[in-house]
Amino acid sequence: MSYEYTGKHLVAGEWVATEKQFSSAPAHGPVRQFSVGSADLVDRAVKAAEAAFETYGYSSREQRAAFLEAIAEEIDARGDDITEIAMQETGLPQARLVGERGRTTGQLKLFASHIRKGEYLDKRHDAALPDRQPLPRPEIFLVQRPIGPVGVFGASNFPLAFSAAGGDTASALAAGCPVVVKGHDAHPGTGEIVAAAIDAAIKRTGMHPGVFSLIQGGSFEVGTALVKHPLIRAVGFTGSLRGGKALFDLCAQRPEPIPFFGELGSVNPMFMLPEAMSNRGEALAKGWVGSLTMGAGQFCTNPGIVVTLAGADSDAFVETAKLALADVQPQTMLTEGIANAYRDGAKKFAAADGVKTLLTSTCDLRNATPYLFATTGQEWLSNHALGEEVFGPLGMIVTVSDFDEMVSVARSLEGQLTCTLHLDAGDAELGKKLVPILERKAGRLLANGFPTGVEVCDAMVHGGPYPASTNFGATSVGTMAIRRFLRPVSYQNLPHGLLPEDLQ
């Protein structure tokens, strides 16, 4: 490894140490020491971000696009070191992390291309009508403008794509908003080296150093200080419902409330329609197992729930899934805390009334092996807790007595990131009845696929009604994510020379 870790925070272009330290907890490899952040450091970083906004918020789209591309290039230049430290800290395999780095740099480049096109600005112009009766109309322009400094929380399960230079940071920087990142304690070394790449891109492109800061450790104090700082204009978060709800409430309770764009969790139910089950039930069961256990089930789009009609096809599906899950080998989870929560979730389901344990396993330390449970539609509808997310490779099969009960299960769902229909041609009429229900429940509807794997593109929505996310009109993946950090401004009768550059 060629990179030498400092264990410091990056605050407005300066690497800053603090006296208090915390130790990393890698899955393997050396334990490293990192400085613990503080409210004072947050204040320093946010004030620097506000100072940077005076220029960065009025920079050209070309300047910001070049900056985003420079970040991608600097990350790739450190690619081997990033992969090595991320493997040590998270236990994720090399191929997964190389792919995630490609996704991270790819979305930086995608936002560069997106802002160059300029369509996101939604420019509008109503010409003056001085002779209109009974009153003349003034000339009015409209354009989307950046909101100011943004706070971003790194995610545990994506050390690159949803962390220091992840989608929240990329979309905020593309919009013209400086960013202060609260790094995740699960992968501080990965966060530091990515911050070093961003710092190099700042220097290379001549940006104000306050455009990006990374503060490590001090989870509660730092997180609270960040969301409550009066100069922060919005917050991006990916994580647990409990942690996200607490931050969401803090944002709402500020003297000047701000938007909290939290992606909080989902069980991503799949509805198996009868003809599809009859024609290809075995393949569906194996496909579900592959998606459920991918990455030790540590994806926010992990399909934890299957809803199927009672009968021989459902019974065969269950047996195939059970056999396939039994062959899955232990996988390392991201942190000991996540592994403990996974085991606790499995115990809760095993003890629940009306739930049958189909496959149990022994997992210790940071290892995860699958669990499989089954219940009826009636039990599901009577026990809200059965719809709560368990982060990991845990599956629940809900067997309903008829299609009407399947519809009732669909109606009972809380907000989801995804809902999936598996259907063949003969299932079309049943599908038509479910789609209007499910589109009110989720940000993304799938047919005959599996939700793990979120394409980074113009048409993607990664969000959904609460509790999947705190703002169902937004997405944290795809180019529409930039809208979170913009606001429309109208300019009435301003001399053209005073208009923003994008309206010149």
XYZ file of C-alpha atoms in Angstrom:
504
model
C 0.000 0.000 0.000
C 1.542 3.293 -1.091
C -0.845 5.673 0.677
C 0.246 6.753 4.171
C -2.732 7.263 6.448
C -2.775 10.386 8.606
C -5.778 9.558 10.781
C -6.799 13.215 10.416
C -9.858 15.136 9.293
C -9.835 17.168 6.090
C -11.239 20.597 6.876
C -11.216 23.156 4.073
C -7.940 21.955 2.575
C -6.116 21.311 5.860
C -5.485 17.918 7.491
C -6.425 18.445 11.122
C -5.694 16.139 14.064
C -7.610 16.078 17.335
C -6.409 14.768 20.661
C -9.186 12.219 21.069
C -8.749 9.101 18.922
C -10.778 6.052 17.932
C -9.630 2.706 16.575
C -10.862 1.229 13.327
C -12.413 -2.248 13.497
C -11.374 -3.955 10.258
C -12.606 -7.361 9.190
C -8.932 -8.192 8.707
C -5.644 -6.325 8.501
C -4.147 -3.658 10.767
C -6.146 -1.594 13.245
C -5.575 2.131 12.654
C -6.093 5.216 14.800
C -8.233 8.124 13.649
C -9.046 11.496 15.132
C -12.492 12.021 16.644
C -14.465 14.959 15.360
C -16.151 17.679 17.390
C -18.809 20.378 17.117
C -16.043 22.976 16.796
C -14.620 21.206 13.754
C -18.079 21.018 12.215
C -18.505 24.744 12.743
C -15.152 25.424 11.103
C -15.936 23.192 8.127
C -19.446 24.587 7.581
C -18.281 28.191 7.783
C -15.613 27.379 5.199
C -18.317 25.797 3.027
C -20.415 28.973 3.271
C -17.376 31.024 2.244
C -16.789 28.663 -0.672
C -20.417 29.005 -1.788
C -19.828 32.676 -2.570
C -17.750 31.558 -5.540
C -18.642 27.899 -6.083
C -22.367 28.625 -6.092
C -21.786 31.009 -8.982
C -19.226 28.951 -10.875
C -19.984 27.876 -14.419
C -21.401 24.476 -15.242
C -18.250 23.731 -17.200
C -16.056 24.515 -14.195
C -18.073 22.200 -11.975
C -18.141 19.462 -14.602
C -14.364 19.613 -14.918
C -14.092 19.432 -11.121
C -16.304 16.321 -10.938
C -14.255 14.645 -13.661
C -11.041 15.534 -11.824
C -12.382 13.867 -8.658
C -13.134 10.710 -10.653
C -9.629 10.712 -12.124
C -7.990 11.222 -8.725
C -10.026 8.363 -7.235
C -8.981 6.065 -10.066
C -5.355 7.113 -9.596
C -5.607 5.760 -6.034
C -7.669 2.753 -7.069
C -5.467 -0.061 -5.786
C -4.989 1.589 -2.388
C -8.716 2.280 -2.082
C -9.580 -1.333 -2.865
C -7.044 -2.679 -0.389
C -8.133 -0.567 2.577
C -11.833 -1.016 1.792
C -11.401 -4.811 1.706
C -9.683 -4.692 5.084
C -12.236 -2.433 6.733
C -15.477 -3.890 5.343
C -14.697 -7.498 4.495
C -16.231 -6.967 1.058
C -14.560 -8.883 -1.789
C -12.216 -7.272 -4.288
C -14.524 -7.634 -7.286
C -17.392 -5.941 -5.469
C -15.214 -2.996 -4.427
C -13.643 -2.554 -7.863
C -17.157 -2.486 -9.273
C -18.311 -0.016 -6.649
C -15.375 2.264 -7.409
C -16.417 2.169 -11.063
C -19.944 3.105 -10.058
C -18.613 5.968 -7.925
C -16.448 7.468 -10.649
C -19.142 6.729 -13.223
C -21.768 8.759 -11.388
C -19.330 11.658 -10.976
C -18.838 11.642 -14.740
C -22.575 11.228 -15.319
C -23.326 14.361 -13.299
C -20.615 16.224 -15.196
C -22.346 15.309 -18.451
C -25.756 16.115 -16.981
C -24.931 19.655 -15.916
C -23.157 20.394 -19.191
C -26.446 19.718 -21.003
C -28.214 22.205 -18.758
C -31.688 20.673 -19.022
C -31.856 20.276 -15.220
C -32.000 24.076 -14.891
C -35.636 24.042 -16.079
C -35.212 27.523 -17.532
C -38.422 29.421 -18.218
C -39.095 32.857 -19.665
C -42.271 34.895 -19.824
C -41.737 37.955 -21.987
C -43.027 41.314 -20.829
C -46.462 42.374 -22.074
C -46.455 46.136 -21.449
C -49.716 46.695 -23.332
C -51.721 43.933 -21.650
C -55.037 45.039 -20.136
C -56.110 45.590 -17.473
C -52.515 45.339 -16.170
C -49.192 44.921 -17.965
C -47.110 41.806 -17.346
C -43.462 42.123 -16.266
C -40.663 40.068 -17.802
C -39.994 36.999 -15.655
C -37.204 34.434 -15.856
C -37.000 31.213 -13.808
C -34.013 28.979 -13.214
C -32.907 26.391 -10.649
C -30.256 27.682 -8.248
C -28.073 25.862 -5.666
C -29.260 26.045 -2.068
C -25.917 26.366 -0.215
C -23.793 24.074 2.004
C -25.005 20.472 2.307
C -24.292 17.914 5.041
C -23.755 14.305 3.946
C -23.586 11.158 6.097
C -21.506 8.251 4.790
C -23.260 4.870 4.598
C -22.026 1.672 6.207
C -22.846 -0.658 3.301
C -21.345 1.370 0.434
C -17.899 2.669 1.452
C -17.508 4.375 -1.935
C -20.790 4.859 -3.812
C -22.734 6.279 -0.828
C -19.940 7.801 1.204
C -17.344 10.576 0.924
C -17.558 10.957 -2.872
C -20.821 9.075 -3.316
C -24.084 10.025 -4.933
C -25.116 12.664 -2.376
C -21.765 14.424 -2.618
C -21.636 14.164 -6.414
C -25.136 15.559 -6.930
C -24.637 18.368 -4.413
C -21.322 19.413 -5.976
C -22.893 19.240 -9.425
C -25.668 21.560 -8.270
C -23.122 24.083 -6.970
C -23.323 23.228 -3.261
C -20.242 22.754 -1.055
C -20.332 19.573 1.044
C -19.365 18.629 4.586
C -19.234 14.837 5.027
C -19.612 12.961 8.293
C -17.532 9.871 7.585
C -18.809 6.452 8.675
C -16.821 4.822 11.459
C -16.962 1.463 9.670
C -14.491 2.565 7.014
C -12.514 5.656 8.105
C -9.409 4.742 6.123
C -11.404 4.427 2.922
C -13.012 7.790 3.662
C -9.653 9.439 4.230
C -8.087 8.292 0.982
C -11.166 9.335 -1.023
C -11.068 12.718 0.727
C -7.429 12.992 -0.324
C -8.511 12.411 -3.922
C -11.130 15.158 -3.674
C -8.586 17.494 -2.092
C -6.202 16.851 -4.984
C -8.986 17.642 -7.465
C -9.776 20.879 -5.604
C -6.169 22.006 -5.875
C -5.907 20.854 -9.485
C -8.969 22.797 -10.623
C -8.457 25.866 -8.434
C -11.645 25.469 -6.395
C -12.124 27.110 -3.009
C -10.813 24.651 -0.363
C -14.038 24.962 1.636
C -15.984 23.204 -1.102
C -15.393 19.845 0.650
C -14.563 18.702 4.176
C -14.521 15.271 5.853
C -14.936 14.857 9.596
C -14.416 11.432 11.156
C -15.701 9.857 14.363
C -17.676 11.474 17.161
C -20.877 10.039 15.740
C -23.593 11.599 17.916
C -21.916 14.944 18.619
C -20.709 15.449 15.066
C -23.948 14.307 13.463
C -26.064 16.534 15.678
C -23.814 19.541 15.164
C -23.916 19.055 11.401
C -27.693 18.886 10.996
C -28.294 21.727 13.476
C -25.721 24.125 12.054
C -27.597 27.206 10.825
C -25.538 27.454 7.618
C -26.353 23.888 6.472
C -29.214 24.038 3.976
C -29.990 20.298 3.475
C -28.799 16.871 4.620
C -28.288 13.620 2.706
C -28.330 10.357 4.657
C -28.342 6.623 3.966
C -28.706 4.337 6.960
C -31.009 2.869 9.568
C -34.573 3.939 10.257
C -33.754 4.661 13.889
C -30.711 6.839 13.190
C -32.281 8.563 10.211
C -35.509 9.334 12.063
C -33.537 10.982 14.879
C -31.675 13.215 12.418
C -34.874 13.899 10.476
C -36.507 15.146 13.669
C -33.517 17.380 14.447
C -33.753 18.957 10.988
C -37.469 19.623 11.479
C -36.953 21.069 14.970
C -34.373 23.659 13.925
C -35.393 27.326 14.226
C -35.188 27.278 10.432
C -36.140 23.720 9.373
C -34.274 22.200 6.428
C -34.968 19.220 4.156
C -33.585 15.875 5.278
C -33.132 13.474 2.380
C -32.890 10.174 4.215
C -32.938 6.701 2.671
C -33.891 4.594 5.664
C -34.689 1.034 4.665
C -37.052 -1.313 2.882
C -38.073 -4.987 2.733
C -38.653 -4.810 -1.051
C -41.490 -7.329 -1.391
C -41.860 -9.576 -4.417
C -45.294 -10.766 -5.553
C -45.318 -14.147 -7.293
C -48.283 -14.504 -9.656
C -49.666 -17.965 -10.415
C -48.757 -18.577 -14.063
C -45.177 -17.411 -13.523
C -44.906 -19.725 -10.519
C -46.333 -22.638 -12.504
C -44.028 -22.079 -15.485
C -40.750 -21.226 -13.749
C -41.119 -21.503 -9.993
C -37.795 -23.299 -9.514
C -35.859 -20.631 -11.415
C -37.640 -17.894 -9.462
C -36.726 -19.510 -6.151
C -33.064 -19.811 -7.110
C -33.013 -16.262 -8.454
C -34.520 -14.963 -5.235
C -31.927 -16.779 -3.135
C -29.133 -15.258 -5.220
C -30.518 -11.760 -4.759
C -31.346 -12.263 -1.068
C -27.835 -13.415 -0.160
C -25.848 -11.120 -2.466
C -23.287 -9.212 -0.413
C -24.515 -10.936 2.777
C -27.888 -9.314 2.202
C -26.460 -5.884 3.026
C -28.263 -3.944 0.326
C -31.103 -1.510 0.928
C -32.876 -3.162 -2.030
C -32.513 -6.673 -0.602
C -35.784 -8.558 -1.394
C -36.614 -9.846 2.074
C -40.283 -10.695 1.481
C -41.951 -13.053 -1.005
C -45.746 -13.113 -1.319
C -47.150 -16.209 -2.997
C -50.491 -17.997 -3.423
C -51.021 -21.210 -1.431
C -50.739 -24.409 -3.436
C -48.355 -26.962 -4.876
C -46.319 -24.365 -6.809
C -45.774 -22.356 -3.649
C -44.734 -25.477 -1.743
C -42.211 -26.351 -4.446
C -40.872 -22.774 -4.384
C -40.333 -22.992 -0.646
C -38.446 -26.286 -0.869
C -36.218 -25.063 -3.692
C -35.409 -21.861 -1.821
C -34.691 -23.760 1.373
C -32.253 -26.131 -0.345
C -30.495 -23.306 -2.175
C -30.131 -21.225 1.008
C -28.698 -24.203 2.890
C -25.759 -24.228 0.457
C -24.851 -20.565 1.036
C -21.555 -20.208 2.885
C -20.955 -17.720 5.731
C -20.201 -14.178 4.578
C -18.481 -11.369 6.484
C -20.773 -8.541 7.516
C -19.722 -4.917 7.475
C -19.517 -4.398 11.235
C -20.000 -6.336 14.439
C -22.963 -4.088 15.204
C -24.695 -5.014 11.952
C -23.999 -8.707 12.581
C -25.459 -8.478 16.095
C -28.563 -6.676 14.822
C -29.009 -9.368 12.168
C -28.925 -12.134 14.749
C -31.330 -10.223 16.992
C -33.735 -9.763 14.079
C -33.671 -13.477 13.323
C -34.429 -14.281 16.979
C -37.355 -11.861 16.951
C -38.910 -13.543 13.917
C -38.260 -17.028 15.279
C -40.161 -16.125 18.456
C -43.081 -14.399 16.717
C -46.530 -15.970 16.837
C -47.649 -17.487 13.566
C -44.144 -17.647 12.089
C -42.570 -20.948 11.092
C -38.786 -21.327 10.967
C -37.858 -23.082 7.726
C -34.087 -22.698 7.882
C -31.971 -21.663 10.813
C -28.207 -21.350 11.016
C -25.347 -20.546 13.305
C -23.502 -17.312 12.694
C -20.997 -15.715 15.040
C -18.733 -12.690 15.182
C -19.128 -10.834 11.856
C -20.244 -13.876 9.881
C -23.735 -14.171 8.408
C -25.585 -17.222 7.167
C -29.167 -17.241 5.858
C -32.420 -17.595 7.750
C -35.757 -18.486 6.175
C -39.156 -18.002 7.766
C -42.734 -18.479 6.627
C -46.073 -17.059 7.663
C -49.595 -16.702 6.328
C -51.233 -13.673 4.850
C -53.589 -13.507 7.812
C -50.695 -13.495 10.320
C -48.837 -10.886 8.260
C -51.844 -8.576 8.252
C -52.278 -8.905 12.013
C -48.615 -8.362 12.996
C -47.009 -5.135 11.787
C -43.587 -6.217 13.114
C -43.295 -8.899 10.423
C -42.810 -6.126 7.867
C -39.807 -4.576 9.604
C -36.440 -4.745 7.865
C -33.747 -7.132 9.071
C -30.484 -6.108 7.428
C -28.912 -9.311 6.119
C -29.729 -12.526 4.210
C -33.028 -13.220 5.973
C -36.089 -14.173 3.950
C -39.776 -14.329 4.834
C -42.304 -16.148 2.643
C -45.873 -14.923 3.073
C -48.402 -17.445 1.747
C -51.821 -15.987 1.009
C -55.051 -17.958 0.619
C -56.230 -16.206 -2.550
C -55.562 -13.194 -4.763
C -57.796 -10.928 -2.686
C -55.593 -11.592 0.310
C -52.522 -10.832 -1.836
C -54.107 -7.472 -2.639
C -54.704 -6.890 1.079
C -51.019 -7.619 1.790
C -50.035 -5.132 -0.917
C -52.334 -2.488 0.577
C -50.870 -3.072 4.051
C -47.296 -2.284 3.005
C -45.422 0.705 4.312
C -43.346 2.742 1.902
C -40.733 0.735 0.009
C -37.772 1.426 -2.230
C -38.919 -1.326 -4.592
C -41.796 -3.695 -5.254
C -41.499 -6.542 -7.767
C -44.033 -8.509 -9.802
C -43.127 -11.884 -11.251
C -45.704 -12.606 -13.927
C -46.231 -14.323 -17.269
C -48.705 -13.470 -20.004
C -51.621 -15.165 -18.272
C -51.007 -13.064 -15.144
C -51.540 -9.733 -16.897
C -54.995 -9.024 -15.484
C -53.825 -9.751 -11.943
C -50.807 -7.540 -12.534
C -53.062 -4.680 -13.646
C -54.859 -4.855 -10.316
C -51.633 -4.782 -8.300
C -49.726 -2.058 -10.158
C -51.935 0.887 -9.044
C -51.514 -0.238 -5.436
C -47.783 -0.894 -5.593
C -46.883 2.317 -7.399
C -48.205 4.180 -4.355
C -45.948 2.101 -2.120
C -42.568 2.245 -3.878
C -40.221 4.427 -5.875
C -39.372 1.635 -8.332
C -41.576 -1.146 -9.686
C -39.936 -4.155 -11.330
C -41.279 -6.999 -13.412
C -39.515 -10.351 -13.697
C -36.285 -9.183 -12.166
C -34.621 -8.733 -8.789
C -34.154 -5.337 -7.120
C -30.538 -5.699 -5.978
C -28.473 -3.604 -8.351
C -29.546 0.013 -8.813
C -28.763 1.403 -12.252
C -27.230 4.886 -12.153
C -29.081 6.639 -14.967
C -31.544 9.384 -15.826
C -34.708 7.360 -15.213
C -33.784 5.752 -11.875
C -35.688 6.475 -8.665
C -34.037 5.249 -5.482
C -36.451 6.443 -2.847
C -40.061 5.974 -1.901
C -42.776 6.833 0.604
C -41.796 6.892 4.274
C -40.113 4.956 5.854
C -38.208 3.976 2.710
C -37.169 7.611 2.494
C -38.111 10.882 4.134
C -38.949 12.656 0.900
C -40.912 10.577 -1.598
C -40.491 13.178 -4.332
C -36.713 12.679 -4.446
C -34.150 10.082 -5.435
C -30.634 9.468 -4.136
C -29.527 7.662 -7.316
C -29.673 8.928 -10.882
C -29.409 12.395 -12.350
C -32.685 13.551 -10.802
C -30.860 13.440 -7.443
C -29.510 16.896 -8.242
C -32.988 18.373 -7.685
C -32.627 17.861 -3.944
C -30.028 20.588 -3.761
C -31.631 23.179 -6.022
C -34.491 25.632 -5.637
C -36.371 27.594 -8.276
C -35.832 31.348 -8.334
C -37.799 33.849 -10.425
C -36.195 37.091 -11.622
C -38.710 39.815 -12.396
C -37.703 42.817 -14.477
C -34.022 42.440 -13.553
C -31.589 44.034 -16.002
C -30.221 41.171 -18.078
C -26.701 41.880 -16.943
C -27.719 40.991 -13.357
C -29.190 37.603 -14.228
C -27.331 34.381 -13.400
C -24.899 33.236 -16.058
C -27.197 30.355 -17.012
C -29.848 32.894 -18.066
C -27.537 35.204 -19.986
